[in-house]
C-alpha cells in the first residue's frame, strides 16, 4: 500500500479515501431532514445525464470531500 507523508504520520490512499468519505457523509447526515433547495447542474459536473439536479447537501458533501483530498494532494481537480 502506498503511503505519503502527512505531518508526523503517514496515511495510505485508502485511509484518505475513507476519511474523505466519512467527512462527506457527516455533511449529509447534518443536513438530513432539513429543507434543501434543488440545484440544476451542468453536464460537466459529477451528475449523470439521467440526474442533472443536485441539492445543497450533495454539493456541500462534494466540496467537503474535495477539501479533504486537496489538503493531502493540492493538485486534485
mmCIF file of N, CA and C in Angstrom:
data_model
loop_
_atom_site.group_PDB
_atom_site.id
_atom_site.type_symbol
_atom_site.label_atom_id
_atom_site.label_comp_id
_atom_site.label_asym_id
_atom_site.label_seq_id
_atom_site.Cartn_x
_atom_site.Cartn_y
_atom_site.Cartn_z
ATOM 1 N N UNK A 1 0.828 -1.167 0.000
ATOM 2 C CA UNK A 1 0.000 0.000 0.000
ATOM 3 C C UNK A 1 0.886 1.247 0.000
ATOM 4 N N UNK A 2 0.571 2.200 -0.864
ATOM 5 C CA UNK A 2 1.368 3.411 -0.955
ATOM 6 C C UNK A 2 1.086 4.323 0.238
ATOM 7 N N UNK A 3 2.119 4.882 0.805
ATOM 8 C CA UNK A 3 1.960 5.801 1.927
ATOM 9 C C UNK A 3 2.651 7.118 1.581
ATOM 10 N N UNK A 4 1.999 8.207 1.936
ATOM 11 C CA UNK A 4 2.587 9.519 1.725
ATOM 12 C C UNK A 4 2.725 10.187 3.077
ATOM 13 N N UNK A 5 3.740 10.979 3.235
ATOM 14 C CA UNK A 5 3.967 11.687 4.491
ATOM 15 C C UNK A 5 2.885 12.743 4.690
ATOM 16 N N UNK A 6 2.372 12.804 5.898
ATOM 17 C CA UNK A 6 1.393 13.805 6.265
ATOM 18 C C UNK A 6 1.745 14.275 7.665
ATOM 19 N N UNK A 7 2.547 15.299 7.765
ATOM 20 C CA UNK A 7 3.000 15.731 9.077
ATOM 21 C C UNK A 7 3.871 14.654 9.687
ATOM 22 N N UNK A 8 3.551 14.295 10.917
ATOM 23 C CA UNK A 8 4.336 13.275 11.611
ATOM 24 C C UNK A 8 3.860 11.870 11.309
ATOM 25 N N UNK A 9 2.681 11.747 10.736
ATOM 26 C CA UNK A 9 2.148 10.411 10.476
ATOM 27 C C UNK A 9 2.017 10.178 8.971
ATOM 28 N N UNK A 10 1.769 8.950 8.605
ATOM 29 C CA UNK A 10 1.571 8.593 7.199
ATOM 30 C C UNK A 10 0.159 8.056 7.050
ATOM 31 N N UNK A 11 -0.430 8.307 5.920
ATOM 32 C CA UNK A 11 -1.796 7.860 5.650
ATOM 33 C C UNK A 11 -1.815 7.246 4.259
ATOM 34 N N UNK A 12 -2.392 6.060 4.144
ATOM 35 C CA UNK A 12 -2.477 5.414 2.834
ATOM 36 C C UNK A 12 -3.567 6.094 2.009
ATOM 37 N N UNK A 13 -3.548 5.844 0.711
ATOM 38 C CA UNK A 13 -4.591 6.374 -0.165
ATOM 39 C C UNK A 13 -5.956 5.860 0.263
ATOM 40 N N UNK A 14 -6.021 4.597 0.659
ATOM 41 C CA UNK A 14 -7.295 4.017 1.096
ATOM 42 C C UNK A 14 -7.793 4.703 2.366
ATOM 43 N N UNK A 15 -6.896 4.967 3.298
ATOM 44 C CA UNK A 15 -7.292 5.660 4.535
ATOM 45 C C UNK A 15 -7.774 7.075 4.224
ATOM 46 N N UNK A 16 -7.103 7.738 3.300
ATOM 47 C CA UNK A 16 -7.528 9.073 2.883
ATOM 48 C C UNK A 16 -8.919 9.014 2.274
ATOM 49 N N UNK A 17 -9.157 8.035 1.415
ATOM 50 C CA UNK A 17 -10.471 7.900 0.777
ATOM 51 C C UNK A 17 -11.565 7.671 1.814
ATOM 52 N N UNK A 18 -11.288 6.843 2.800
ATOM 53 C CA UNK A 18 -12.275 6.588 3.865
ATOM 54 C C UNK A 18 -12.516 7.870 4.657
ATOM 55 N N UNK A 19 -11.452 8.583 4.991
ATOM 56 C CA UNK A 19 -11.598 9.825 5.761
ATOM 57 C C UNK A 19 -12.410 10.860 4.985
ATOM 58 N N UNK A 20 -12.149 10.989 3.689
ATOM 59 C CA UNK A 20 -12.896 11.938 2.855
ATOM 60 C C UNK A 20 -14.363 11.531 2.756
ATOM 61 N N UNK A 21 -14.612 10.236 2.593
ATOM 62 C CA UNK A 21 -15.987 9.733 2.502
ATOM 63 C C UNK A 21 -16.747 9.981 3.797
ATOM 64 N N UNK A 22 -16.108 9.709 4.918
ATOM 65 C CA UNK A 22 -16.761 9.935 6.211
ATOM 66 C C UNK A 22 -17.059 11.416 6.437
ATOM 67 N N UNK A 23 -16.171 12.283 5.995
ATOM 68 C CA UNK A 23 -16.401 13.723 6.127
ATOM 69 C C UNK A 23 -17.602 14.154 5.284
ATOM 70 N N UNK A 24 -17.691 13.641 4.060
ATOM 71 C CA UNK A 24 -18.836 13.949 3.201
ATOM 72 C C UNK A 24 -20.134 13.402 3.771
ATOM 73 N N UNK A 25 -20.081 12.194 4.315
ATOM 74 C CA UNK A 25 -21.279 11.589 4.914
ATOM 75 C C UNK A 25 -21.746 12.386 6.121
ATOM 76 N N UNK A 26 -20.819 12.931 6.887
ATOM 77 C CA UNK A 26 -21.188 13.737 8.053
ATOM 78 C C UNK A 26 -21.966 14.980 7.629
ATOM 79 N N UNK A 27 -21.568 15.580 6.509
ATOM 80 C CA UNK A 27 -22.288 16.749 5.987
ATOM 81 C C UNK A 27 -23.722 16.361 5.634
ATOM 82 N N UNK A 28 -23.882 15.253 4.930
ATOM 83 C CA UNK A 28 -25.219 14.804 4.529
ATOM 84 C C UNK A 28 -26.062 14.489 5.766
ATOM 85 N N UNK A 29 -25.467 13.804 6.751
ATOM 86 C CA UNK A 29 -26.194 13.492 7.993
ATOM 87 C C UNK A 29 -26.662 14.760 8.690
ATOM 88 N N UNK A 30 -25.797 15.769 8.742
ATOM 89 C CA UNK A 30 -26.150 17.027 9.410
ATOM 90 C C UNK A 30 -27.311 17.731 8.721
ATOM 91 N N UNK A 31 -27.427 17.549 7.415
ATOM 92 C CA UNK A 31 -28.492 18.219 6.655
ATOM 93 C C UNK A 31 -29.742 17.357 6.495
ATOM 94 N N UNK A 32 -29.704 16.108 6.947
ATOM 95 C CA UNK A 32 -30.840 15.196 6.808
ATOM 96 C C UNK A 32 -32.065 15.787 7.507
ATOM 97 N N UNK A 33 -33.184 15.769 6.813
ATOM 98 C CA UNK A 33 -34.436 16.252 7.388
ATOM 99 C C UNK A 33 -34.649 17.747 7.252
ATOM 100 N N UNK A 34 -33.667 18.456 6.704
ATOM 101 C CA UNK A 34 -33.836 19.896 6.507
ATOM 102 C C UNK A 34 -34.401 20.146 5.117
ATOM 103 N N UNK A 35 -34.910 21.310 4.914
ATOM 104 C CA UNK A 35 -35.433 21.689 3.601
ATOM 105 C C UNK A 35 -34.252 22.066 2.718
ATOM 106 N N UNK A 36 -34.113 21.364 1.599
ATOM 107 C CA UNK A 36 -32.974 21.593 0.710
ATOM 108 C C UNK A 36 -33.443 22.102 -0.642
ATOM 109 N N UNK A 37 -32.734 23.059 -1.149
ATOM 110 C CA UNK A 37 -33.005 23.642 -2.453
ATOM 111 C C UNK A 37 -32.430 22.729 -3.529
ATOM 112 N N UNK A 38 -33.182 22.506 -4.596
ATOM 113 C CA UNK A 38 -32.706 21.714 -5.729
ATOM 114 C C UNK A 38 -31.923 22.633 -6.657
ATOM 115 N N UNK A 39 -30.768 22.174 -7.109
ATOM 116 C CA UNK A 39 -29.870 22.991 -7.929
ATOM 117 C C UNK A 39 -29.607 22.263 -9.240
ATOM 118 N N UNK A 40 -29.863 22.943 -10.359
ATOM 119 C CA UNK A 40 -29.531 22.352 -11.655
ATOM 120 C C UNK A 40 -28.024 22.354 -11.824
ATOM 121 N N UNK A 41 -27.492 21.252 -12.336
ATOM 122 C CA UNK A 41 -26.048 21.135 -12.535
ATOM 123 C C UNK A 41 -25.747 21.053 -14.022
ATOM 124 N N UNK A 42 -24.505 21.263 -14.356
ATOM 125 C CA UNK A 42 -24.108 21.190 -15.756
ATOM 126 C C UNK A 42 -23.695 19.764 -16.099
ATOM 127 N N UNK A 43 -23.612 19.481 -17.368
ATOM 128 C CA UNK A 43 -23.200 18.153 -17.819
ATOM 129 C C UNK A 43 -21.769 17.847 -17.402
ATOM 130 N N UNK A 44 -20.959 18.869 -17.136
ATOM 131 C CA UNK A 44 -19.571 18.669 -16.737
ATOM 132 C C UNK A 44 -19.415 18.326 -15.262
ATOM 133 N N UNK A 45 -20.496 18.425 -14.509
ATOM 134 C CA UNK A 45 -20.441 18.096 -13.096
ATOM 135 C C UNK A 45 -20.433 16.586 -12.941
ATOM 136 N N UNK A 46 -20.383 16.101 -11.703
ATOM 137 C CA UNK A 46 -20.344 14.666 -11.462
ATOM 138 C C UNK A 46 -21.699 13.997 -11.679
ATOM 139 N N UNK A 47 -22.742 14.771 -11.935
ATOM 140 C CA UNK A 47 -24.065 14.197 -12.174
ATOM 141 C C UNK A 47 -24.082 13.459 -13.508
ATOM 142 N N UNK A 48 -24.932 12.445 -13.604
ATOM 143 C CA UNK A 48 -25.082 11.716 -14.860
ATOM 144 C C UNK A 48 -26.129 12.404 -15.724
ATOM 145 N N UNK A 49 -26.253 11.993 -16.961
ATOM 146 C CA UNK A 49 -27.249 12.577 -17.856
ATOM 147 C C UNK A 49 -28.660 12.368 -17.308
ATOM 148 N N UNK A 50 -28.893 11.281 -16.610
ATOM 149 C CA UNK A 50 -30.214 10.990 -16.058
ATOM 150 C C UNK A 50 -30.503 11.813 -14.807
ATOM 151 N N UNK A 51 -29.488 12.402 -14.208
ATOM 152 C CA UNK A 51 -29.672 13.129 -12.963
ATOM 153 C C UNK A 51 -28.907 14.433 -13.015
ATOM 154 N N UNK A 52 -29.499 15.440 -13.632
ATOM 155 C CA UNK A 52 -28.822 16.725 -13.765
ATOM 156 C C UNK A 52 -29.305 17.718 -12.724
ATOM 157 N N UNK A 53 -29.729 17.222 -11.576
ATOM 158 C CA UNK A 53 -30.098 18.105 -10.473
ATOM 159 C C UNK A 53 -29.446 17.575 -9.209
ATOM 160 N N UNK A 54 -29.104 18.474 -8.342
ATOM 161 C CA UNK A 54 -28.490 18.108 -7.068
ATOM 162 C C UNK A 54 -29.152 18.943 -5.984
ATOM 163 N N UNK A 55 -28.832 18.666 -4.754
ATOM 164 C CA UNK A 55 -29.308 19.501 -3.660
ATOM 165 C C UNK A 55 -28.107 20.176 -3.014
ATOM 166 N N UNK A 56 -28.401 21.121 -2.156
ATOM 167 C CA UNK A 56 -27.328 21.788 -1.434
ATOM 168 C C UNK A 56 -26.516 20.775 -0.636
ATOM 169 N N UNK A 57 -27.150 19.723 -0.137
ATOM 170 C CA UNK A 57 -26.436 18.684 0.616
ATOM 171 C C UNK A 57 -25.445 17.958 -0.281
ATOM 172 N N UNK A 58 -25.865 17.631 -1.508
ATOM 173 C CA UNK A 58 -24.962 16.963 -2.455
ATOM 174 C C UNK A 58 -23.720 17.810 -2.714
ATOM 175 N N UNK A 59 -23.952 19.084 -2.986
ATOM 176 C CA UNK A 59 -22.832 19.963 -3.315
ATOM 177 C C UNK A 59 -21.946 20.217 -2.102
ATOM 178 N N UNK A 60 -22.532 20.345 -0.920
ATOM 179 C CA UNK A 60 -21.735 20.554 0.290
ATOM 180 C C UNK A 60 -20.885 19.322 0.600
ATOM 181 N N UNK A 61 -21.464 18.133 0.415
ATOM 182 C CA UNK A 61 -20.711 16.895 0.651
ATOM 183 C C UNK A 61 -19.561 16.782 -0.346
ATOM 184 N N UNK A 62 -19.835 17.080 -1.614
ATOM 185 C CA UNK A 62 -18.784 17.021 -2.637
ATOM 186 C C UNK A 62 -17.650 17.992 -2.307
ATOM 187 N N UNK A 63 -18.002 19.215 -1.894
ATOM 188 C CA UNK A 63 -16.987 20.205 -1.537
ATOM 189 C C UNK A 63 -16.149 19.717 -0.354
ATOM 190 N N UNK A 64 -16.786 19.152 0.643
ATOM 191 C CA UNK A 64 -16.067 18.660 1.816
ATOM 192 C C UNK A 64 -15.100 17.545 1.438
ATOM 193 N N UNK A 65 -15.556 16.610 0.616
ATOM 194 C CA UNK A 65 -14.701 15.504 0.174
ATOM 195 C C UNK A 65 -13.483 16.051 -0.584
ATOM 196 N N UNK A 66 -13.733 16.972 -1.501
ATOM 197 C CA UNK A 66 -12.627 17.548 -2.273
ATOM 198 C C UNK A 66 -11.677 18.347 -1.392
ATOM 199 N N UNK A 67 -12.204 19.042 -0.376
ATOM 200 C CA UNK A 67 -11.341 19.780 0.547
ATOM 201 C C UNK A 67 -10.386 18.832 1.271
ATOM 202 N N UNK A 68 -10.918 17.687 1.727
ATOM 203 C CA UNK A 68 -10.067 16.700 2.412
ATOM 204 C C UNK A 68 -8.984 16.199 1.462
ATOM 205 N N UNK A 69 -9.370 15.869 0.236
ATOM 206 C CA UNK A 69 -8.398 15.355 -0.737
ATOM 207 C C UNK A 69 -7.366 16.411 -1.109
ATOM 208 N N UNK A 70 -7.808 17.652 -1.270
ATOM 209 C CA UNK A 70 -6.885 18.717 -1.680
ATOM 210 C C UNK A 70 -5.882 19.079 -0.596
ATOM 211 N N UNK A 71 -6.252 18.903 0.661
ATOM 212 C CA UNK A 71 -5.278 19.170 1.733
ATOM 213 C C UNK A 71 -4.104 18.202 1.625
ATOM 214 N N UNK A 72 -4.374 17.002 1.164
ATOM 215 C CA UNK A 72 -3.325 15.977 1.016
ATOM 216 C C UNK A 72 -2.629 16.098 -0.332
ATOM 217 N N UNK A 73 -3.410 16.380 -1.366
ATOM 218 C CA UNK A 73 -2.877 16.450 -2.737
ATOM 219 C C UNK A 73 -3.428 17.712 -3.388
ATOM 220 N N UNK A 74 -2.753 18.844 -3.235
ATOM 221 C CA UNK A 74 -3.262 20.125 -3.720
ATOM 222 C C UNK A 74 -3.602 20.156 -5.208
ATOM 223 N N UNK A 75 -3.073 19.250 -5.996
ATOM 224 C CA UNK A 75 -3.361 19.248 -7.440
ATOM 225 C C UNK A 75 -4.644 18.503 -7.776
ATOM 226 N N UNK A 76 -5.402 18.037 -6.773
ATOM 227 C CA UNK A 76 -6.662 17.352 -7.026
ATOM 228 C C UNK A 76 -7.618 18.300 -7.739
ATOM 229 N N UNK A 77 -8.184 17.869 -8.889
ATOM 230 C CA UNK A 77 -9.089 18.772 -9.641
ATOM 231 C C UNK A 77 -10.383 19.035 -8.891
#
